[in-house]
Structure formats: C-alpha cells, structure tokens
C-alpha positions as MATLAB code, in Angstrom:
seq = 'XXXXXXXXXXXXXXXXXXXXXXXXXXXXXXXXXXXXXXXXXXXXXXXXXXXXXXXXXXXXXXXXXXXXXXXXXXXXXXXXXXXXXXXXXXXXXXXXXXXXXXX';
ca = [
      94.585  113.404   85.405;
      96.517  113.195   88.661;
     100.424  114.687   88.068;
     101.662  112.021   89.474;
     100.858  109.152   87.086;
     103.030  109.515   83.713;
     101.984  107.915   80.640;
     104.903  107.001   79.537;
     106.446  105.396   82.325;
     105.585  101.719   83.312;
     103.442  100.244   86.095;
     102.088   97.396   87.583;
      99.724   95.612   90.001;
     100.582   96.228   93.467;
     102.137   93.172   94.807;
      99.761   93.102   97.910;
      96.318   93.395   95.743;
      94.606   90.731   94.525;
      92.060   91.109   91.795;
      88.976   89.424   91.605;
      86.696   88.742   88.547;
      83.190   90.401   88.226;
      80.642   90.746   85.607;
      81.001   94.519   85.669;
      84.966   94.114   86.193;
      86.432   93.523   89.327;
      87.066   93.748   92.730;
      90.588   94.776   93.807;
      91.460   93.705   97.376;
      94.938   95.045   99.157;
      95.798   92.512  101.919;
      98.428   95.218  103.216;
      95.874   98.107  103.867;
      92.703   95.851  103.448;
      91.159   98.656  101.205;
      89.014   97.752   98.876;
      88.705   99.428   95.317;
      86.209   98.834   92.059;
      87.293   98.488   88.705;
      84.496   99.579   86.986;
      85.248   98.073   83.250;
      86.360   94.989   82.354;
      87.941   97.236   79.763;
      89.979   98.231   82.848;
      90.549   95.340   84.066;
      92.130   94.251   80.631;
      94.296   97.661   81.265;
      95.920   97.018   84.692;
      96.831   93.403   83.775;
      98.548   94.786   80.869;
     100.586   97.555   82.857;
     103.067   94.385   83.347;
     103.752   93.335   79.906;
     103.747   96.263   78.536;
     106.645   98.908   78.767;
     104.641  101.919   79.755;
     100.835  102.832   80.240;
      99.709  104.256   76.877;
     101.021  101.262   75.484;
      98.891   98.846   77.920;
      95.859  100.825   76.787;
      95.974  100.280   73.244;
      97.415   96.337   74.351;
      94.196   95.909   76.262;
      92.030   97.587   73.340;
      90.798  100.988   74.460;
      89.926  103.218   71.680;
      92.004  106.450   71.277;
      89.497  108.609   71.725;
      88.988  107.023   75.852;
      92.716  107.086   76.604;
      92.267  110.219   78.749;
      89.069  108.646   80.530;
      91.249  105.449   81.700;
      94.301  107.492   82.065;
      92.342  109.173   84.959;
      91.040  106.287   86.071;
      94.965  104.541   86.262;
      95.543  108.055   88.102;
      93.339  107.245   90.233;
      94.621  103.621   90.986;
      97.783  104.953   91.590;
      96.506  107.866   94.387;
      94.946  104.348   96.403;
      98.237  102.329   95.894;
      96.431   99.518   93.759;
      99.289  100.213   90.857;
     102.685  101.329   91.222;
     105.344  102.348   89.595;
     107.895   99.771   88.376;
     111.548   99.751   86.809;
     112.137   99.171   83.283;
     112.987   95.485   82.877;
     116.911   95.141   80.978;
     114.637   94.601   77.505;
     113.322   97.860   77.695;
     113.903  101.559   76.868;
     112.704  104.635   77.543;
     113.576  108.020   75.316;
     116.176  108.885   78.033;
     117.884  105.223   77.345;
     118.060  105.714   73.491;
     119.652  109.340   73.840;
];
C-alpha cells in the first residue's frame, strides 16, 4: 500500500472525474487531465462512492461491504486511485472527528 493514502483519514471522488457504470465496474474519466482509469469491481465502485459519506476509508469499505479479510487488497487499490488523482483527500466535515479531535 502506497504511504501516502491513510486509512483513517477521509477521501473522496475527485471533483473533475466522472464515473461511468460498467458490467465489470466502471470507467473513471478526469475531464482536467483527460486520463482515463478502470475500476475493476463493482465492489470498488461501491467503495469510492462511499469515501464521501463516510468519515474515513476503512469505514467506506466495510459501508460498501468488503469482507475483512480484502481490506488490504482495496486499500491498495484506493492507493492506487489516489497516486492517479481519481480520489483525494478531503477535510473532515463539522460532524466529524478524528482521534486527534476527541483528545
């Protein structure tokens, strides 16, 4: 798993890519950089919709139903999404908290 993408912290879609529905997952389009990625689940598709709603990434995992024992497997695969730019990083919304925020 890449360094660079914590579990624990939240994420989202990148504002500029659009997702788009296929029968072996989908197609993620960035208009900014026009690159064009492949989620290959639609396990993983149900994963990076839940980044949003959800206040970090092992909880959109077990949101979007991945067994425990394939949390590593899509954590790599979220690493990798971040490396391209098709997720990002996002700020806690005022609802939630992190560890640092209850100390």
């Amino acid at each position: 798993m890449a360094a660079d993408l914590d579990p624990s912290r939240p994420y989202r879609l990148q504002a500029s890519v659009a997702l788009r529905p296929e029968p072996f997952g989908a197609l993620a389009y960035d208009f900014r950089t026009r690159r064009l990625s492949f989620l290959k689940t639609p396990a993983l598709v149900r994963v990076v919709r839940e980044l949003a709603d959800q206040p970090d990434a092992h909880s959109a995992l077990v949101s979007a139903g991945v067994p425990a024992d394939q949390h590593t497997r899509y954590l790599t695969a979220l690493a990798g999404l971040l490396a391209t730019g098709t997720i990002e990083p996002r700020e806690t919304t005022p609802h939630e908290t992190t560890d640092e925020d209850a100390s």
